[in-house]
Short mmCIF file of N, CA and C in Angstrom, two decimals:
data_model
loop_
_atom_site.label_atom_id
_atom_site.label_comp_id
_atom_site.label_asym_id
_atom_site.label_seq_id
_atom_site.Cartn_x
_atom_site.Cartn_y
_atom_site.Cartn_z
N MET A 710 13.51 -5.90 -27.86
CA MET A 710 12.33 -6.46 -28.49
C MET A 710 11.39 -5.30 -28.89
N THR A 711 11.72 -4.61 -29.96
CA THR A 711 10.90 -3.47 -30.36
C THR A 711 10.08 -3.76 -31.61
N GLY A 712 10.13 -4.97 -32.10
CA GLY A 712 9.36 -5.30 -33.29
C GLY A 712 7.89 -5.50 -32.98
N SER A 713 7.24 -6.19 -33.89
CA SER A 713 5.80 -6.40 -33.71
C SER A 713 5.49 -7.28 -32.51
N ILE A 714 6.43 -8.18 -32.15
CA ILE A 714 6.23 -9.01 -30.97
C ILE A 714 6.25 -8.15 -29.71
N GLY A 715 7.14 -7.17 -29.67
CA GLY A 715 7.22 -6.28 -28.52
C GLY A 715 5.97 -5.44 -28.37
N ILE A 716 5.46 -4.96 -29.47
CA ILE A 716 4.23 -4.16 -29.43
C ILE A 716 3.06 -5.02 -28.96
N LEU A 717 3.00 -6.25 -29.43
CA LEU A 717 1.94 -7.17 -29.00
C LEU A 717 2.07 -7.47 -27.51
N ALA A 718 3.29 -7.69 -27.04
CA ALA A 718 3.50 -7.97 -25.62
C ALA A 718 3.09 -6.77 -24.76
N ALA A 719 3.40 -5.57 -25.22
CA ALA A 719 3.02 -4.37 -24.47
C ALA A 719 1.50 -4.22 -24.43
N ALA A 720 0.84 -4.47 -25.55
CA ALA A 720 -0.62 -4.37 -25.59
C ALA A 720 -1.27 -5.41 -24.68
N ILE A 721 -0.73 -6.61 -24.65
CA ILE A 721 -1.27 -7.65 -23.78
C ILE A 721 -1.06 -7.28 -22.31
N ALA A 722 0.12 -6.73 -21.97
CA ALA A 722 0.39 -6.35 -20.59
C ALA A 722 -0.59 -5.27 -20.13
N ILE A 723 -0.81 -4.26 -20.95
CA ILE A 723 -1.72 -3.18 -20.57
C ILE A 723 -3.16 -3.69 -20.52
N GLY A 724 -3.55 -4.49 -21.50
CA GLY A 724 -4.92 -5.00 -21.55
C GLY A 724 -5.26 -5.90 -20.37
N LEU A 725 -4.38 -6.83 -20.07
CA LEU A 725 -4.65 -7.74 -18.95
C LEU A 725 -4.65 -7.01 -17.62
N SER A 726 -3.78 -6.03 -17.46
CA SER A 726 -3.78 -5.29 -16.20
C SER A 726 -5.05 -4.45 -16.06
N ALA A 727 -5.54 -3.91 -17.17
CA ALA A 727 -6.79 -3.14 -17.11
C ALA A 727 -7.98 -4.04 -16.79
N ILE A 728 -8.01 -5.22 -17.39
CA ILE A 728 -9.09 -6.17 -17.09
C ILE A 728 -9.05 -6.60 -15.63
N GLY A 729 -7.85 -6.89 -15.14
CA GLY A 729 -7.70 -7.29 -13.74
C GLY A 729 -8.14 -6.20 -12.78
N ALA A 730 -7.79 -4.96 -13.09
CA ALA A 730 -8.19 -3.85 -12.22
C ALA A 730 -9.70 -3.65 -12.27
N GLY A 731 -10.30 -3.80 -13.42
CA GLY A 731 -11.75 -3.66 -13.53
C GLY A 731 -12.49 -4.71 -12.72
N ILE A 732 -12.04 -5.94 -12.81
CA ILE A 732 -12.66 -7.01 -12.04
C ILE A 732 -12.46 -6.78 -10.55
N GLY A 733 -11.24 -6.42 -10.17
CA GLY A 733 -10.95 -6.17 -8.75
C GLY A 733 -11.77 -5.03 -8.18
N ASN A 734 -11.88 -3.94 -8.92
CA ASN A 734 -12.67 -2.81 -8.45
C ASN A 734 -14.14 -3.19 -8.32
N GLY A 735 -14.64 -3.94 -9.27
CA GLY A 735 -16.03 -4.37 -9.20
C GLY A 735 -16.30 -5.22 -7.98
N LEU A 736 -15.40 -6.14 -7.69
CA LEU A 736 -15.57 -6.99 -6.51
C LEU A 736 -15.50 -6.17 -5.22
N ILE A 737 -14.54 -5.27 -5.15
CA ILE A 737 -14.38 -4.46 -3.93
C ILE A 737 -15.60 -3.60 -3.68
N VAL A 738 -16.04 -2.88 -4.70
CA VAL A 738 -17.18 -1.97 -4.53
C VAL A 738 -18.46 -2.76 -4.27
N GLY A 739 -18.64 -3.87 -4.96
CA GLY A 739 -19.82 -4.69 -4.75
C GLY A 739 -19.91 -5.22 -3.34
N ARG A 740 -18.79 -5.69 -2.81
CA ARG A 740 -18.79 -6.21 -1.43
C ARG A 740 -19.00 -5.08 -0.42
N THR A 741 -18.50 -3.89 -0.74
CA THR A 741 -18.71 -2.76 0.17
C THR A 741 -20.18 -2.37 0.21
N VAL A 742 -20.82 -2.33 -0.94
CA VAL A 742 -22.25 -2.01 -0.99
C VAL A 742 -23.05 -3.07 -0.22
N GLU A 743 -22.66 -4.32 -0.40
CA GLU A 743 -23.33 -5.41 0.33
C GLU A 743 -23.15 -5.25 1.84
N GLY A 744 -21.94 -4.89 2.26
CA GLY A 744 -21.68 -4.68 3.68
C GLY A 744 -22.46 -3.50 4.24
N CYS A 745 -22.57 -2.42 3.44
CA CYS A 745 -23.34 -1.25 3.88
C CYS A 745 -24.83 -1.58 3.98
N ALA A 746 -25.31 -2.45 3.11
CA ALA A 746 -26.72 -2.83 3.16
C ALA A 746 -27.01 -3.68 4.40
N ARG A 747 -26.04 -4.50 4.79
CA ARG A 747 -26.24 -5.35 5.96
C ARG A 747 -26.07 -4.59 7.27
N GLN A 748 -25.07 -3.71 7.31
CA GLN A 748 -24.80 -2.97 8.54
C GLN A 748 -24.53 -1.50 8.20
N PRO A 749 -25.59 -0.71 8.07
CA PRO A 749 -25.42 0.69 7.68
C PRO A 749 -24.59 1.52 8.65
N GLU A 750 -24.53 1.11 9.91
CA GLU A 750 -23.77 1.90 10.88
C GLU A 750 -22.26 1.81 10.64
N LEU A 751 -21.80 0.83 9.88
CA LEU A 751 -20.37 0.67 9.57
C LEU A 751 -19.99 1.31 8.24
N ARG A 752 -20.87 2.13 7.70
CA ARG A 752 -20.65 2.69 6.36
C ARG A 752 -19.32 3.44 6.25
N GLY A 753 -18.99 4.28 7.23
CA GLY A 753 -17.77 5.07 7.17
C GLY A 753 -16.51 4.21 7.15
N MET A 754 -16.48 3.21 8.02
CA MET A 754 -15.31 2.34 8.08
C MET A 754 -15.19 1.50 6.80
N LEU A 755 -16.32 1.01 6.32
CA LEU A 755 -16.30 0.21 5.09
C LEU A 755 -15.85 1.05 3.89
N GLN A 756 -16.31 2.30 3.85
CA GLN A 756 -15.94 3.17 2.75
C GLN A 756 -14.44 3.48 2.76
N THR A 757 -13.90 3.72 3.94
CA THR A 757 -12.47 3.99 4.05
C THR A 757 -11.66 2.79 3.59
N THR A 758 -12.05 1.61 4.03
CA THR A 758 -11.36 0.40 3.62
C THR A 758 -11.50 0.17 2.12
N MET A 759 -12.67 0.49 1.57
CA MET A 759 -12.89 0.34 0.14
C MET A 759 -11.95 1.24 -0.65
N PHE A 760 -11.82 2.50 -0.23
CA PHE A 760 -10.95 3.43 -0.96
C PHE A 760 -9.49 2.98 -0.93
N ILE A 761 -9.06 2.44 0.20
CA ILE A 761 -7.69 1.92 0.28
C ILE A 761 -7.51 0.74 -0.66
N GLY A 762 -8.49 -0.16 -0.67
CA GLY A 762 -8.43 -1.32 -1.57
C GLY A 762 -8.45 -0.93 -3.03
N VAL A 763 -9.29 0.03 -3.39
CA VAL A 763 -9.36 0.49 -4.78
C VAL A 763 -8.03 1.13 -5.19
N ALA A 764 -7.43 1.89 -4.29
CA ALA A 764 -6.14 2.52 -4.60
C ALA A 764 -5.07 1.47 -4.84
N LEU A 765 -5.06 0.41 -4.05
CA LEU A 765 -4.08 -0.65 -4.25
C LEU A 765 -4.32 -1.40 -5.55
N VAL A 766 -5.59 -1.61 -5.88
CA VAL A 766 -5.91 -2.32 -7.13
C VAL A 766 -5.54 -1.46 -8.34
N GLU A 767 -5.71 -0.16 -8.23
CA GLU A 767 -5.40 0.73 -9.35
C GLU A 767 -3.90 0.81 -9.64
N ALA A 768 -3.08 0.34 -8.72
CA ALA A 768 -1.64 0.30 -8.97
C ALA A 768 -1.30 -0.72 -10.06
N LEU A 769 -2.15 -1.73 -10.23
CA LEU A 769 -1.89 -2.78 -11.21
C LEU A 769 -1.79 -2.26 -12.65
N PRO A 770 -2.73 -1.43 -13.14
CA PRO A 770 -2.56 -0.93 -14.51
C PRO A 770 -1.34 -0.03 -14.67
N ILE A 771 -0.96 0.70 -13.62
CA ILE A 771 0.23 1.53 -13.70
C ILE A 771 1.47 0.65 -13.86
N ILE A 772 1.52 -0.44 -13.12
CA ILE A 772 2.63 -1.37 -13.24
C ILE A 772 2.62 -2.01 -14.63
N GLY A 773 1.43 -2.29 -15.16
CA GLY A 773 1.33 -2.84 -16.52
C GLY A 773 1.88 -1.89 -17.57
N VAL A 774 1.62 -0.61 -17.42
CA VAL A 774 2.15 0.39 -18.36
C VAL A 774 3.68 0.46 -18.25
N VAL A 775 4.19 0.42 -17.03
CA VAL A 775 5.64 0.45 -16.84
C VAL A 775 6.29 -0.76 -17.49
N ILE A 776 5.69 -1.93 -17.32
CA ILE A 776 6.23 -3.13 -17.95
C ILE A 776 6.17 -3.02 -19.47
N ALA A 777 5.08 -2.45 -19.98
CA ALA A 777 4.96 -2.27 -21.43
C ALA A 777 6.08 -1.37 -21.96
N PHE A 778 6.37 -0.29 -21.23
CA PHE A 778 7.46 0.59 -21.67
C PHE A 778 8.81 -0.11 -21.56
N MET A 779 8.97 -0.97 -20.56
CA MET A 779 10.23 -1.72 -20.44
C MET A 779 10.38 -2.68 -21.61
N VAL A 780 9.29 -3.30 -22.02
CA VAL A 780 9.34 -4.24 -23.14
C VAL A 780 9.69 -3.51 -24.44
N LEU A 781 9.18 -2.30 -24.57
CA LEU A 781 9.44 -1.52 -25.79
C LEU A 781 10.79 -0.78 -25.73
N ASN A 782 11.50 -0.86 -24.61
CA ASN A 782 12.79 -0.19 -24.43
C ASN A 782 12.71 1.30 -24.64
N ARG A 783 11.71 1.93 -24.04
CA ARG A 783 11.56 3.39 -24.20
C ARG A 783 11.64 4.06 -22.86
#
């Protein structure tokens, strides 16, 4: 599927994964800031957990790019 349908499918895969990662990162960071505001003494633990969560969420756009390349057969 390398025609215009394939290119459209690849663009949709990359776009949706980027939107999903943006929303996920916003939620994670926002909740971490809220947690730090409520309990400042837990800042270090919350920050560590936040970085792990952000790293896992950032895997989504990478998977989207891989799927896009699979759709384009490259």
